[in-house]
Short mmCIF file of C-alpha atoms and ligand atoms in Angstrom, two decimals:
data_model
loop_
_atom_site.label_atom_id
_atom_site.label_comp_id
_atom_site.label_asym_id
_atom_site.label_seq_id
_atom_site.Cartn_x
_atom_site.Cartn_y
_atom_site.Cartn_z
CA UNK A 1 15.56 14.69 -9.05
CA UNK A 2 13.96 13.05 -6.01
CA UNK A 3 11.56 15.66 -4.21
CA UNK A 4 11.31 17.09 -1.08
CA UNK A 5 9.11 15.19 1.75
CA UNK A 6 5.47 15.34 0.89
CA UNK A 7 3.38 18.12 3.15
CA UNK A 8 -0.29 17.33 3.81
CA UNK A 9 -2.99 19.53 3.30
CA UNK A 10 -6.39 18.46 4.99
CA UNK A 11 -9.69 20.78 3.76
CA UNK A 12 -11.74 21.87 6.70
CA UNK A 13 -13.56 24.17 5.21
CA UNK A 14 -17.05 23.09 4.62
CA UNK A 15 -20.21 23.79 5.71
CA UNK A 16 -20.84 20.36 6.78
CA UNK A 17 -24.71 21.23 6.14
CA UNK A 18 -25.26 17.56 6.85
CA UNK A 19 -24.80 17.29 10.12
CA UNK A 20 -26.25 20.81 11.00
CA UNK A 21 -27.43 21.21 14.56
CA UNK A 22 -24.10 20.11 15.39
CA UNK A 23 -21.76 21.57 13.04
CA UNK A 24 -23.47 25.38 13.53
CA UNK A 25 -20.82 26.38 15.67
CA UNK A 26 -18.17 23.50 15.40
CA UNK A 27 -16.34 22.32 12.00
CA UNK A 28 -17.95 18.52 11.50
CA UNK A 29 -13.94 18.01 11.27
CA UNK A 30 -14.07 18.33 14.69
CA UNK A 31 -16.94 15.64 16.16
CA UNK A 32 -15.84 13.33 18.10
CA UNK A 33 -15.02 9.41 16.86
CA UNK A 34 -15.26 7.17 20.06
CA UNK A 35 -12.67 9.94 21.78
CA UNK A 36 -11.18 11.87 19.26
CA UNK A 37 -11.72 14.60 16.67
CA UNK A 38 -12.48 12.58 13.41
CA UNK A 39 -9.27 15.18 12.03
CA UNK A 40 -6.94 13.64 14.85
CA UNK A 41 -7.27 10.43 13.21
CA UNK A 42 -6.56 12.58 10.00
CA UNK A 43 -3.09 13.88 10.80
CA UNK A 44 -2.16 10.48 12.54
CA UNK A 45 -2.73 9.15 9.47
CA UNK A 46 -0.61 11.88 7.86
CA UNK A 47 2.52 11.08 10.40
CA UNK A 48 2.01 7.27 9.74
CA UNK A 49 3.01 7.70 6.47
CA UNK A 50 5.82 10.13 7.26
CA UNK A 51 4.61 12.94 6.67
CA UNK A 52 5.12 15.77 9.13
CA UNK A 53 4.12 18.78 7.80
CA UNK A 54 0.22 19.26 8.08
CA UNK A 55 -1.52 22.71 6.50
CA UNK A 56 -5.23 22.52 7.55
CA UNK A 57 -7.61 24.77 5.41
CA UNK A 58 -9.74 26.24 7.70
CA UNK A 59 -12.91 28.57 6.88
CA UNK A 60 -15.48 29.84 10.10
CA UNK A 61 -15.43 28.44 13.47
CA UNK A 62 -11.59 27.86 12.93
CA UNK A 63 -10.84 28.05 16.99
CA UNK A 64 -11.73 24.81 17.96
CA UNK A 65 -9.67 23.34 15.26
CA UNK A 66 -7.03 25.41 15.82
CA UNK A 67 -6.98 24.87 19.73
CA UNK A 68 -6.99 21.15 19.66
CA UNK A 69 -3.86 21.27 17.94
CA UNK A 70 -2.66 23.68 20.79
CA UNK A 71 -0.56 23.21 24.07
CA UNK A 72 -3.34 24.45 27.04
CA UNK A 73 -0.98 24.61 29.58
CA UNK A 74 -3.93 25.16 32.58
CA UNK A 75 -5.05 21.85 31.67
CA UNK A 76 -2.28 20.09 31.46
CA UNK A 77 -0.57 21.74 34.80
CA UNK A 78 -3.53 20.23 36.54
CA UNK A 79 -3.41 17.04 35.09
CA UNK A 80 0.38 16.95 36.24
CA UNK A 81 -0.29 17.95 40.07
CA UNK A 82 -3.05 15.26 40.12
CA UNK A 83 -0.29 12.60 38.47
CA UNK A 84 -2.66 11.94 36.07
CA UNK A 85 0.03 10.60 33.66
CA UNK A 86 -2.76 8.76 31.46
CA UNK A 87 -4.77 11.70 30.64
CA UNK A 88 -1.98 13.92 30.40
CA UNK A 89 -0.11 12.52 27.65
CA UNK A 90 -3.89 12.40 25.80
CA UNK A 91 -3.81 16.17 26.16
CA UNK A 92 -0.66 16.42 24.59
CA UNK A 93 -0.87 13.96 22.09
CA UNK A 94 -2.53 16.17 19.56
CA UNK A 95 -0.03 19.03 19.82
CA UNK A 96 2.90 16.63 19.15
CA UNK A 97 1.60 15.14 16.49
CA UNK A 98 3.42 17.12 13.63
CA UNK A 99 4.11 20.78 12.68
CA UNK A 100 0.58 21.80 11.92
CA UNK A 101 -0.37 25.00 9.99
CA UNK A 102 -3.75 26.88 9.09
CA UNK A 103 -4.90 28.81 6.25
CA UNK A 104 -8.42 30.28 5.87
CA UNK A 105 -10.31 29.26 3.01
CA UNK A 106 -12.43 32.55 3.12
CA UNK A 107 -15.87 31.65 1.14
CA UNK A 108 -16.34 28.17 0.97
CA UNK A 109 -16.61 27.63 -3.03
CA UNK A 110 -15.67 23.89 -3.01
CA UNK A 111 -13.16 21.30 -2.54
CA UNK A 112 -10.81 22.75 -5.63
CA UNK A 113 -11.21 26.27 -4.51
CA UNK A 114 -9.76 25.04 -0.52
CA UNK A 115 -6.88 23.10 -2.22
CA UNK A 116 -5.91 26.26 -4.26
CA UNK A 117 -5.23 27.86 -0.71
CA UNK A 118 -2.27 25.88 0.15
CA UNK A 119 -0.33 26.62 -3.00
CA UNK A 120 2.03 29.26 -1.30
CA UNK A 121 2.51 26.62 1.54
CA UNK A 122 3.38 23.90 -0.66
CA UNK A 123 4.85 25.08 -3.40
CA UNK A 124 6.38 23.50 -5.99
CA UNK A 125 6.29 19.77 -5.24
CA UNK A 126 3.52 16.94 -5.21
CA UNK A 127 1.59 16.74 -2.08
CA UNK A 128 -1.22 14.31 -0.53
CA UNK A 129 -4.50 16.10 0.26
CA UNK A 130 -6.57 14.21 2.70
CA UNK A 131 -10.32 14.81 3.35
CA UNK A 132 -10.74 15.64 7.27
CA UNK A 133 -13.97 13.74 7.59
CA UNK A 134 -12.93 10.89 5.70
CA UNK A 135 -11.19 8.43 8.01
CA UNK A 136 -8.98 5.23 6.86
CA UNK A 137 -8.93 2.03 9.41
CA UNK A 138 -5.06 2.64 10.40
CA UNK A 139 -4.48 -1.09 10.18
CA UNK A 140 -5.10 -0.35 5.99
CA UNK A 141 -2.34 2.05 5.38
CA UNK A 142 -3.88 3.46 2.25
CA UNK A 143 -2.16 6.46 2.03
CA UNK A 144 1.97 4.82 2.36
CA UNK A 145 0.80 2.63 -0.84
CA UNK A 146 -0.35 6.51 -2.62
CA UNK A 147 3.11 8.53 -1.99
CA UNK A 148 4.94 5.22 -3.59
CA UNK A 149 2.88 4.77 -6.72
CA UNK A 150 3.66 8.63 -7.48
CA UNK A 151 7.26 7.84 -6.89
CA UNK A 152 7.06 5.76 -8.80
CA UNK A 153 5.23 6.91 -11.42
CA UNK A 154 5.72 10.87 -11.02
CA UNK A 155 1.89 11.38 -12.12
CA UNK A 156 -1.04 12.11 -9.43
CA UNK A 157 -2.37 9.62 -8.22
CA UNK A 158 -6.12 8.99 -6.41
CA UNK A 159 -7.64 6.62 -4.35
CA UNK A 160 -10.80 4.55 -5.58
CA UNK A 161 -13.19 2.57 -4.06
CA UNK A 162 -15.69 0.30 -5.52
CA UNK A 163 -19.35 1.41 -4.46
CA UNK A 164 -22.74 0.61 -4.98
CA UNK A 165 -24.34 1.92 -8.02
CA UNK A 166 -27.34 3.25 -5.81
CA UNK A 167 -24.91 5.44 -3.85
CA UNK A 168 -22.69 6.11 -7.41
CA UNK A 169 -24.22 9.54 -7.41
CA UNK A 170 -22.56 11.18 -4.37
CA UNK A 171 -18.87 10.54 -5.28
CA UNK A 172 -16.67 11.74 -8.63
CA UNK A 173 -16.05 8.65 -10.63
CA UNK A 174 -13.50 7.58 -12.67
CA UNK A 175 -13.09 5.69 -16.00
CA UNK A 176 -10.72 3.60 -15.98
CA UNK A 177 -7.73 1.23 -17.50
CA UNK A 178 -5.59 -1.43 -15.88
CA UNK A 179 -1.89 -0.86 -15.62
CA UNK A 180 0.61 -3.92 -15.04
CA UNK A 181 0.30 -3.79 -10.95
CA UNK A 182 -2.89 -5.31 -9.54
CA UNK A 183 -4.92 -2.09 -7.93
CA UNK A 184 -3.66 0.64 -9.67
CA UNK A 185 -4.96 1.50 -12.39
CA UNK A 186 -4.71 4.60 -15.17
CA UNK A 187 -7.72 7.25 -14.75
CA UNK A 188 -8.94 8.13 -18.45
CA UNK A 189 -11.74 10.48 -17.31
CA UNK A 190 -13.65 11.67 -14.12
CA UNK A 191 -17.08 12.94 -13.47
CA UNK A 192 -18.30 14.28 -10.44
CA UNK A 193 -21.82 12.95 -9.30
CA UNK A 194 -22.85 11.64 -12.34
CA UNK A 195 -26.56 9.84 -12.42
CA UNK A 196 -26.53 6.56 -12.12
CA UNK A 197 -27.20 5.21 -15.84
CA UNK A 198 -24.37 8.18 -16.53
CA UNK A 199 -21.46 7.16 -14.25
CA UNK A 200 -18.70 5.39 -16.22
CA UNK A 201 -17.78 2.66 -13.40
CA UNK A 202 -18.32 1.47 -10.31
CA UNK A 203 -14.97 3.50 -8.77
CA UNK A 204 -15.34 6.43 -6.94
CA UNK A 205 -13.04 8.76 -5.59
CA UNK A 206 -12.56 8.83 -1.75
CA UNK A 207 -10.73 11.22 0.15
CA UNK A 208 -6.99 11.03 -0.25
CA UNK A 209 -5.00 12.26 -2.96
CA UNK A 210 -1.32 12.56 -4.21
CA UNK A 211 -1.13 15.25 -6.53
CA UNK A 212 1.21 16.87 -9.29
CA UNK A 213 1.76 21.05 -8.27
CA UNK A 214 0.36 21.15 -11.77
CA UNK A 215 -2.93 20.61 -10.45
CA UNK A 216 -2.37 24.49 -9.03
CA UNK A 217 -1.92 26.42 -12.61
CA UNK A 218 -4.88 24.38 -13.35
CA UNK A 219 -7.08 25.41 -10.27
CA UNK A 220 -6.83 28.70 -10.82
CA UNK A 221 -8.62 28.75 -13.88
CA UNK A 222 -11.44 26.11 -13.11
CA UNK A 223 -14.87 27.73 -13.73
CA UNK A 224 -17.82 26.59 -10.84
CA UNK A 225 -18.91 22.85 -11.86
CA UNK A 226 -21.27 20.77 -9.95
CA UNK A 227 -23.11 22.90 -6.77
CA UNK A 228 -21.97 26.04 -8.23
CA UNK A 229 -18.59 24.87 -6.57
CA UNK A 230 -14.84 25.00 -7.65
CA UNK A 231 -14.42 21.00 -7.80
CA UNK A 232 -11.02 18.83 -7.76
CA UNK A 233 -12.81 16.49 -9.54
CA UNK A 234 -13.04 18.39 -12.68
CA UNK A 235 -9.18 19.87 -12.64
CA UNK A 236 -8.24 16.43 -11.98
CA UNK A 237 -10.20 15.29 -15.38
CA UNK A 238 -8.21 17.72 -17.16
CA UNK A 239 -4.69 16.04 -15.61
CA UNK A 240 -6.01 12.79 -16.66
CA UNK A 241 -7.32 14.09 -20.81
CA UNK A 242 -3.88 15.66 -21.15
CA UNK A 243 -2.00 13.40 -23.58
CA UNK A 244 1.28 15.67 -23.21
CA UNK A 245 0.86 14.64 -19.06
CA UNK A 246 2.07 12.37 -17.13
CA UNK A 247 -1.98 11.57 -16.31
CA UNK A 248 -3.59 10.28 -13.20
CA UNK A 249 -3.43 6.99 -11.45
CA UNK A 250 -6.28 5.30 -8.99
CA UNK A 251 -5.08 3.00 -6.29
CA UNK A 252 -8.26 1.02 -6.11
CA UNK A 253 -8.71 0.91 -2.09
CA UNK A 254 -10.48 -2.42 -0.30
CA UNK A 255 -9.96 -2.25 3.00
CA UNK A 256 -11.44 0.13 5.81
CA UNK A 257 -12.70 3.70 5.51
CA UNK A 258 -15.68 5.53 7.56
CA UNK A 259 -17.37 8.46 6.06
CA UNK A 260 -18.13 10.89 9.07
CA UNK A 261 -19.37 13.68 6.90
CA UNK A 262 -22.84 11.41 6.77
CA UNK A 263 -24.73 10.40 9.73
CA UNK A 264 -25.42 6.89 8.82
CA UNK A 265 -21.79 6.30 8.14
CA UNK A 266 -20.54 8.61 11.31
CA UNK A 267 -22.56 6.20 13.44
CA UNK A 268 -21.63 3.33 12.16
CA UNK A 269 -17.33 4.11 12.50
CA UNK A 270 -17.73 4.67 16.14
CA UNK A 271 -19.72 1.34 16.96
CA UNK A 272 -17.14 -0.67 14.60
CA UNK A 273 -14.02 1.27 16.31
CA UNK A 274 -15.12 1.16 19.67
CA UNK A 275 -15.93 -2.56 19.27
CA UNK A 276 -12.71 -2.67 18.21
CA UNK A 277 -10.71 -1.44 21.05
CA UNK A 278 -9.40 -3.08 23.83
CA UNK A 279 -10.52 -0.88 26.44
CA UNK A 280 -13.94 -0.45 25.38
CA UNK A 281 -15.01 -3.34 23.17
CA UNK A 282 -15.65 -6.16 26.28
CA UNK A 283 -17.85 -4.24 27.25
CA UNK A 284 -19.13 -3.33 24.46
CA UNK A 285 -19.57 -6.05 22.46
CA UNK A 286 -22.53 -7.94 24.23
CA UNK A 287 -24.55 -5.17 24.80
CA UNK A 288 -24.13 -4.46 21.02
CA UNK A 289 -25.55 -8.48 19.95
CA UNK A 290 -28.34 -8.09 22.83
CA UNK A 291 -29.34 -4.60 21.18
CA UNK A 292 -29.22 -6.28 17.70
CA UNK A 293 -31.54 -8.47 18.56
CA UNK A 294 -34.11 -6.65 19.70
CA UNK A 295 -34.24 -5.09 16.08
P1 LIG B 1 -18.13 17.99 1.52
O1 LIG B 1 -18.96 18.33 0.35
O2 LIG B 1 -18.21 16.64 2.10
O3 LIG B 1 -18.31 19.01 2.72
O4 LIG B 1 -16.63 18.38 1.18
P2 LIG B 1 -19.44 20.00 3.16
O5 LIG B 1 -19.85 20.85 2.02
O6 LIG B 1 -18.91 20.66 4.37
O7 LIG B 1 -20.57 18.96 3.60
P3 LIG B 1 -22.16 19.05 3.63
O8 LIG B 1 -22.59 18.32 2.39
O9 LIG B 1 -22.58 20.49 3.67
O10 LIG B 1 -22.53 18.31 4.89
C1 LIG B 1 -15.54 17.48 1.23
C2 LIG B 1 -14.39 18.08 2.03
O11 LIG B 1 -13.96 19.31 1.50
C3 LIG B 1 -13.97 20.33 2.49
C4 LIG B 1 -14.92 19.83 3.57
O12 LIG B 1 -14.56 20.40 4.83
C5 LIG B 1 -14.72 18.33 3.50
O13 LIG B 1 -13.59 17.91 4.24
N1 LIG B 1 -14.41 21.58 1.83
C6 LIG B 1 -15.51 21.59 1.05
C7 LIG B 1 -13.68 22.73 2.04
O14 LIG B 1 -12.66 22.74 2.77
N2 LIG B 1 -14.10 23.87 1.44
C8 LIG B 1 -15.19 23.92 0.63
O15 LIG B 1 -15.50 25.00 0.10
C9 LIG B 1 -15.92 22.74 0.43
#
């Protein structure tokens, strides 16, 4: 039986202790990429793929989240008597976007434990879950290539990326075996943040997922792993060790992502997408190569 249109859930719930002064009062969700909230790009994302219903998980300092995805009428009624066309349709860009929803996480005790929050929402069907600080280049569509392997193959599927083994130990990684399509592969076994002489592959998991409602049942019973947290990681590894399941897949992802949950990486996605842009990247791009090199 074909299922309904996939929802989107996007965790927003952390602490985002790494990027602490800045995320004290403001979700790290929320910093700005070039000119928009690194979740804008998010639920773009989201509606690119066709998906229009968007449940955020949201835990303190919820407001500004919340608010960008708002109408502020005061705003926008003075952008209007000024004619200001441009920036008015910039203002309402984000409340368009899709029919957006919010949930409160309440303690944040992991990724699992914020995913578990959007079972009434989403009920019984599969749904994609998309980190908010995780951003894919939209000229990759990453996600559109997800929702079709799990039509295709009914089973929940993840998104992998080769990294470096010095870095191995900040990502869940996945054993692996190759299926008949070149990419996608059959997930065997996770681990989250394994050492490096300990992690199983090269492939680890980055921030959008396609999963099974059976991941829910499971959820609910996952004891604190890793960081005292309720991981996905681990009730994923018990989807994938199930031999009566239909398992996990891992679309093995080369193109562009930008971690701005880590300052390095954060800095680094607004040079390359500003440099990028038409409006910004002329002028941009020489200052950029006579900074370089003076390094
Ligand atoms: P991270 O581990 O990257 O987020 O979680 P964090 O804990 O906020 O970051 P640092 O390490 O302290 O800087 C991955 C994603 O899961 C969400 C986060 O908001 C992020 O999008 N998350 C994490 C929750 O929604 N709730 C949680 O309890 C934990």
């Amino acid at each position: 039986m074909p299922h309904k249109p996939f929802k989107a859930v996007i965790p927003a719930a952390g602490l985002g202790t790494r990027f602490l002064p800045a995320t004290k009062a403001m979700p790290k969700e929320m910093l700005p990429v070039v000119d928009k909230p690194a979740i804008q790009y998010v639920v773009e994302e989201a509606t690119a793929a066709g998906i229009d219903d968007v449940l955020i998980i949201i835990g303190r300092n919820k407001n500004n989240l919340s608010n960008h995805f708002d109408s502020v009428p005061e705003l926008e009624n003075n952008l209007r008597k000024k004619g200001d066309e441009d920036k008015l349709a910039k203002v309402q860009q984000s409340s368009d976007l899709a029919d957006i929803h919010f949930v409160r996480q309440g303690e944040p005790k992991g990724l699992g434990h914020a995913v578990l929050r959007a079972r009434a929402h989403v009920g019984d069907h599969p749904f994609a879950v998309m980190l908010g600080d995780d951003l894919i280049d939209e000229r990759d569509p990453l996600l559109t290539t997800m929702l079709s392997e799990y039509d295709k193959r009914g089973a929940t599927v993840i998104a992998l990326m080769e990294v470096d083994p010095e870095h191995i130990h900040l990502y869940g990684v996945a054993t692996v075996e190759a299926t008949d399509t070149d990419d996608v592969v059959r997930v065997t076994g996770l681990v989250e943040k394994p050492k490096r002489e300990d992690a199983p592959s090269n492939l680890a998991i980055i921030g959008r997922y396609v999963l099974d409602p059976s991941v829910f049942d499971i959820l609910e019973r996952t004891e604190p792993g890793k960081g005292g947290e309720i991981q996905l990681t681990d009730a994923l590894e018990e989807l994938a060790a199930d031999p009566e399941g239909p398992g996990v897949y891992g679309v093995v992802f080369r193109g562009r992502r930008y971690d701005t949950g880590d300052r390095v990486d954060y800095i680094k996605a607004i040079v390359q997408l500003a440099a990028d842009r038409e409006d910004l990247g002329p002028d941009l791009r020489p200052w950029f190569k006579e900074f370089a090199a003076t390094l």
